[in-house]
PDB file of C-alpha atoms in Angstrom:
ATOM      1  CA  MET A   1      16.958  13.608 -10.994  1.00  0.00           C
ATOM      2  CA  LYS A   2      15.157  10.423  -9.968  1.00  0.00           C
ATOM      3  CA  LYS A   3      15.704   7.168 -11.748  1.00  0.00           C
ATOM      4  CA  VAL A   4      12.825   5.944 -13.915  1.00  0.00           C
ATOM      5  CA  THR A   5      12.259   2.983 -11.607  1.00  0.00           C
ATOM      6  CA  GLU A   6      11.975   5.229  -8.524  1.00  0.00           C
ATOM      7  CA  THR A   7       9.425   7.499 -10.216  1.00  0.00           C
ATOM      8  CA  VAL A   8       7.403   4.544 -11.477  1.00  0.00           C
ATOM      9  CA  ARG A   9       7.558   2.896  -8.038  1.00  0.00           C
ATOM     10  CA  GLU A  10       6.011   6.012  -6.483  1.00  0.00           C
ATOM     11  CA  LEU A  11       3.259   6.082  -9.119  1.00  0.00           C
ATOM     12  CA  ALA A  12       2.598   2.333  -8.920  1.00  0.00           C
ATOM     13  CA  LEU A  13       2.559   1.817  -5.150  1.00  0.00           C
ATOM     14  CA  PRO A  14      -0.913   3.274  -4.423  1.00  0.00           C
ATOM     15  CA  VAL A  15      -2.455   1.467  -7.414  1.00  0.00           C
ATOM     16  CA  VAL A  16      -0.934  -1.865  -6.437  1.00  0.00           C
ATOM     17  CA  GLU A  17      -2.039  -1.493  -2.795  1.00  0.00           C
ATOM     18  CA  GLU A  18      -5.574  -0.419  -3.794  1.00  0.00           C
ATOM     19  CA  ASN A  19      -5.819  -3.728  -5.640  1.00  0.00           C
ATOM     20  CA  GLY A  20      -4.853  -5.733  -2.543  1.00  0.00           C
ATOM     21  CA  CYS A  21      -1.322  -6.520  -3.662  1.00  0.00           C
ATOM     22  CA  LYS A  22       2.230  -5.616  -2.664  1.00  0.00           C
ATOM     23  CA  LEU A  23       4.731  -3.998  -5.000  1.00  0.00           C
ATOM     24  CA  TRP A  24       7.690  -6.368  -5.212  1.00  0.00           C
ATOM     25  CA  ASP A  25       9.903  -4.691  -7.826  1.00  0.00           C
ATOM     26  CA  VAL A  26      10.063  -2.307 -10.775  1.00  0.00           C
ATOM     27  CA  GLU A  27      12.506  -2.828 -13.597  1.00  0.00           C
ATOM     28  CA  TYR A  28      13.243  -0.849 -16.721  1.00  0.00           C
ATOM     29  CA  VAL A  29      15.465  -2.883 -19.019  1.00  0.00           C
ATOM     30  CA  ARG A  30      16.485  -3.137 -22.644  1.00  0.00           C
ATOM     31  CA  GLU A  31      16.042  -6.567 -24.215  1.00  0.00           C
ATOM     32  CA  ALA A  32      16.462  -7.458 -27.890  1.00  0.00           C
ATOM     33  CA  GLY A  33      16.490  -3.786 -28.889  1.00  0.00           C
ATOM     34  CA  GLN A  34      13.271  -2.906 -27.050  1.00  0.00           C
ATOM     35  CA  TRP A  35      12.738  -1.198 -23.671  1.00  0.00           C
ATOM     36  CA  TYR A  36      10.534  -2.955 -21.096  1.00  0.00           C
ATOM     37  CA  LEU A  37       8.943  -1.466 -18.005  1.00  0.00           C
ATOM     38  CA  ARG A  38       7.956  -4.298 -15.678  1.00  0.00           C
ATOM     39  CA  ILE A  39       6.025  -4.088 -12.432  1.00  0.00           C
ATOM     40  CA  TYR A  40       6.267  -7.203 -10.256  1.00  0.00           C
ATOM     41  CA  ILE A  41       3.510  -7.743  -7.699  1.00  0.00           C
ATOM     42  CA  ASP A  42       2.811 -10.174  -4.891  1.00  0.00           C
ATOM     43  CA  LYS A  43      -0.008 -11.004  -2.491  1.00  0.00           C
ATOM     44  CA  ASP A  44      -0.853 -13.589   0.130  1.00  0.00           C
ATOM     45  CA  GLY A  45      -2.253 -16.642  -1.623  1.00  0.00           C
ATOM     46  CA  GLY A  46      -0.598 -15.683  -4.896  1.00  0.00           C
ATOM     47  CA  VAL A  47      -1.209 -13.325  -7.775  1.00  0.00           C
ATOM     48  CA  ASN A  48      -3.549 -14.219 -10.631  1.00  0.00           C
ATOM     49  CA  ILE A  49      -4.043 -12.842 -14.127  1.00  0.00           C
ATOM     50  CA  LEU A  50      -6.976 -10.682 -12.985  1.00  0.00           C
ATOM     51  CA  ASP A  51      -4.724  -8.913 -10.459  1.00  0.00           C
ATOM     52  CA  CYS A  52      -2.172  -8.201 -13.183  1.00  0.00           C
ATOM     53  CA  GLU A  53      -4.852  -6.990 -15.586  1.00  0.00           C
ATOM     54  CA  ALA A  54      -6.532  -4.645 -13.086  1.00  0.00           C
ATOM     55  CA  ILE A  55      -3.234  -3.066 -12.051  1.00  0.00           C
ATOM     56  CA  SER A  56      -2.033  -2.823 -15.637  1.00  0.00           C
ATOM     57  CA  ARG A  57      -5.200  -1.012 -16.778  1.00  0.00           C
ATOM     58  CA  ALA A  58      -5.191   1.457 -13.878  1.00  0.00           C
ATOM     59  CA  LEU A  59      -1.464   2.127 -13.959  1.00  0.00           C
ATOM     60  CA  SER A  60      -1.263   2.463 -17.736  1.00  0.00           C
ATOM     61  CA  ASP A  61      -3.433   5.608 -17.641  1.00  0.00           C
ATOM     62  CA  ILE A  62      -1.400   7.068 -14.787  1.00  0.00           C
ATOM     63  CA  LEU A  63       1.866   6.409 -16.629  1.00  0.00           C
ATOM     64  CA  ASP A  64       0.470   7.974 -19.814  1.00  0.00           C
ATOM     65  CA  GLU A  65      -0.462  11.110 -17.867  1.00  0.00           C
ATOM     66  CA  ALA A  66       2.756  11.388 -15.826  1.00  0.00           C
ATOM     67  CA  ASP A  67       4.915  10.402 -18.825  1.00  0.00           C
ATOM     68  CA  PRO A  68       8.038   9.423 -16.804  1.00  0.00           C
ATOM     69  CA  ILE A  69       9.640   7.747 -19.839  1.00  0.00           C
ATOM     70  CA  GLU A  70      10.210   9.790 -22.990  1.00  0.00           C
ATOM     71  CA  SER A  71      10.799   6.967 -25.445  1.00  0.00           C
ATOM     72  CA  SER A  72       8.514   4.055 -26.326  1.00  0.00           C
ATOM     73  CA  TYR A  73       8.494   0.923 -24.165  1.00  0.00           C
ATOM     74  CA  ILE A  74       6.527  -2.248 -23.518  1.00  0.00           C
ATOM     75  CA  PHE A  75       4.642  -2.215 -20.208  1.00  0.00           C
ATOM     76  CA  GLU A  76       4.069  -5.451 -18.281  1.00  0.00           C
ATOM     77  CA  VAL A  77       2.609  -6.313 -14.882  1.00  0.00           C
ATOM     78  CA  ALA A  78       3.539  -9.765 -13.586  1.00  0.00           C
ATOM     79  CA  SER A  79       3.715 -11.910 -10.490  1.00  0.00           C
ATOM     80  CA  ALA A  80       7.015 -11.756  -8.627  1.00  0.00           C
ATOM     81  CA  GLY A  81       7.050 -15.534  -9.043  1.00  0.00           C
ATOM     82  CA  ALA A  82       7.747 -18.431  -6.739  1.00  0.00           C
ATOM     83  CA  GLU A  83      11.470 -18.301  -7.532  1.00  0.00           C
ATOM     84  CA  ARG A  84      11.822 -14.518  -7.325  1.00  0.00           C
ATOM     85  CA  PRO A  85      15.181 -12.831  -6.880  1.00  0.00           C
ATOM     86  CA  LEU A  86      15.946 -11.322  -3.484  1.00  0.00           C
ATOM     87  CA  LYS A  87      17.426  -7.842  -3.852  1.00  0.00           C
ATOM     88  CA  ARG A  88      16.665  -5.591  -0.882  1.00  0.00           C
ATOM     89  CA  PRO A  89      17.441  -6.161   2.796  1.00  0.00           C
ATOM     90  CA  GLY A  90      13.705  -6.517   3.487  1.00  0.00           C
ATOM     91  CA  ASP A  91      13.475  -9.343   0.937  1.00  0.00           C
ATOM     92  CA  PHE A  92      16.179 -11.257   2.795  1.00  0.00           C
ATOM     93  CA  GLU A  93      14.496 -10.618   6.170  1.00  0.00           C
ATOM     94  CA  GLN A  94      11.138 -11.821   4.866  1.00  0.00           C
ATOM     95  CA  PHE A  95      12.545 -15.078   3.518  1.00  0.00           C
ATOM     96  CA  MET A  96      15.096 -15.916   6.219  1.00  0.00           C
ATOM     97  CA  GLY A  97      15.255 -19.714   6.582  1.00  0.00           C
ATOM     98  CA  SER A  98      13.818 -20.312   3.101  1.00  0.00           C
ATOM     99  CA  PRO A  99      15.508 -22.442   0.450  1.00  0.00           C
ATOM    100  CA  VAL A 100      17.481 -20.312  -2.006  1.00  0.00           C
ATOM    101  CA  LEU A 101      19.840 -20.592  -4.946  1.00  0.00           C
ATOM    102  CA  LEU A 102      22.886 -18.326  -4.812  1.00  0.00           C
ATOM    103  CA  LYS A 103      25.029 -17.630  -7.874  1.00  0.00           C
ATOM    104  CA  THR A 104      28.501 -16.127  -7.703  1.00  0.00           C
ATOM    105  CA  TYR A 105      30.415 -14.099 -10.269  1.00  0.00           C
ATOM    106  CA  LYS A 106      33.492 -16.305 -10.038  1.00  0.00           C
ATOM    107  CA  PRO A 107      33.853 -19.935  -8.983  1.00  0.00           C
ATOM    108  CA  VAL A 108      34.040 -20.597  -5.255  1.00  0.00           C
ATOM    109  CA  ASP A 109      35.353 -24.040  -4.351  1.00  0.00           C
ATOM    110  CA  GLY A 110      35.133 -24.912  -8.065  1.00  0.00           C
ATOM    111  CA  ARG A 111      31.513 -23.906  -8.677  1.00  0.00           C
ATOM    112  CA  LYS A 112      29.296 -20.863  -9.166  1.00  0.00           C
ATOM    113  CA  GLU A 113      25.918 -22.101  -7.851  1.00  0.00           C
ATOM    114  CA  PHE A 114      25.013 -22.994  -4.282  1.00  0.00           C
ATOM    115  CA  SER A 115      21.705 -24.265  -2.894  1.00  0.00           C
ATOM    116  CA  GLY A 116      20.857 -23.988   0.767  1.00  0.00           C
ATOM    117  CA  ASP A 117      18.661 -22.262   3.300  1.00  0.00           C
ATOM    118  CA  LEU A 118      19.045 -18.537   3.807  1.00  0.00           C
ATOM    119  CA  ALA A 119      20.754 -18.233   7.195  1.00  0.00           C
ATOM    120  CA  GLY A 120      21.938 -14.640   7.286  1.00  0.00           C
ATOM    121  CA  TYR A 121      22.197 -11.278   5.570  1.00  0.00           C
ATOM    122  CA  ASP A 122      24.593  -8.518   6.587  1.00  0.00           C
ATOM    123  CA  ASN A 123      25.081  -5.450   4.388  1.00  0.00           C
ATOM    124  CA  GLY A 124      24.998  -7.508   1.202  1.00  0.00           C
ATOM    125  CA  ALA A 125      26.887 -10.529   2.516  1.00  0.00           C
ATOM    126  CA  VAL A 126      24.732 -13.668   2.392  1.00  0.00           C
ATOM    127  CA  THR A 127      25.057 -16.737   4.602  1.00  0.00           C
ATOM    128  CA  LEU A 128      23.631 -20.082   3.502  1.00  0.00           C
ATOM    129  CA  ARG A 129      23.086 -23.182   5.575  1.00  0.00           C
ATOM    130  CA  ILE A 130      24.189 -26.026   3.324  1.00  0.00           C
ATOM    131  CA  GLY A 131      23.525 -29.281   5.113  1.00  0.00           C
ATOM    132  CA  GLU A 132      25.055 -28.909   8.582  1.00  0.00           C
ATOM    133  CA  GLU A 133      27.471 -26.149   7.573  1.00  0.00           C
ATOM    134  CA  GLU A 134      27.088 -22.399   7.114  1.00  0.00           C
ATOM    135  CA  LYS A 135      28.889 -20.651   4.271  1.00  0.00           C
ATOM    136  CA  ARG A 136      29.206 -16.859   3.973  1.00  0.00           C
ATOM    137  CA  PHE A 137      29.410 -15.129   0.597  1.00  0.00           C
ATOM    138  CA  GLU A 138      30.635 -11.532   0.562  1.00  0.00           C
ATOM    139  CA  LYS A 139      28.613  -8.889  -1.267  1.00  0.00           C
ATOM    140  CA  ASP A 140      31.083  -8.457  -4.139  1.00  0.00           C
ATOM    141  CA  ALA A 141      31.008 -12.210  -4.875  1.00  0.00           C
ATOM    142  CA  VAL A 142      27.200 -12.559  -5.053  1.00  0.00           C
ATOM    143  CA  ALA A 143      25.675 -12.247  -8.533  1.00  0.00           C
ATOM    144  CA  LEU A 144      22.138 -13.409  -7.657  1.00  0.00           C
ATOM    145  CA  VAL A 145      20.088 -14.863  -4.833  1.00  0.00           C
ATOM    146  CA  ARG A 146      16.642 -16.219  -5.611  1.00  0.00           C
ATOM    147  CA  LEU A 147      14.076 -18.351  -3.848  1.00  0.00           C
ATOM    148  CA  ARG A 148      14.220 -22.027  -4.738  1.00  0.00           C
ATOM    149  CA  CYS A 149      11.246 -24.341  -5.103  1.00  0.00           C
ATOM    150  CA  ASP A 150      11.861 -28.044  -4.875  1.00  0.00           C
ATOM    151  CA  PHE A 151       9.272 -30.160  -6.653  1.00  0.00           C
TER     152      PHE A 151
END
């Protein structure tokens, strides 16, 4: 049986693309006692509220008809955001060389957060260029990698 997120991804992809956007991620999570189904979208030049609204309206009807989730949930369509998490190998490829924030599960050299430029990705292991040095973090140590915007 497919996971809810896989089924929703298949339903959402054509709708998102028809609206000139890219499907970034689908998440189905429980927060504060309520289930949330979130569709994250992206497009060149950025996503605006009208993009989110158009996709939400079109996809809501499709989800009602397909009924991939038996219980009640809150449905949201949102921009992937400027500081989006990188999860899939393609995400890392797309943003190679970009500034990122990496968080570890346990302290490494006395800390759990590292900022640098994404320098490599190999089967879940992430390499950052921090100043003039490169530091590799193995897959099982990495809790999160997200883009970093410096203002």
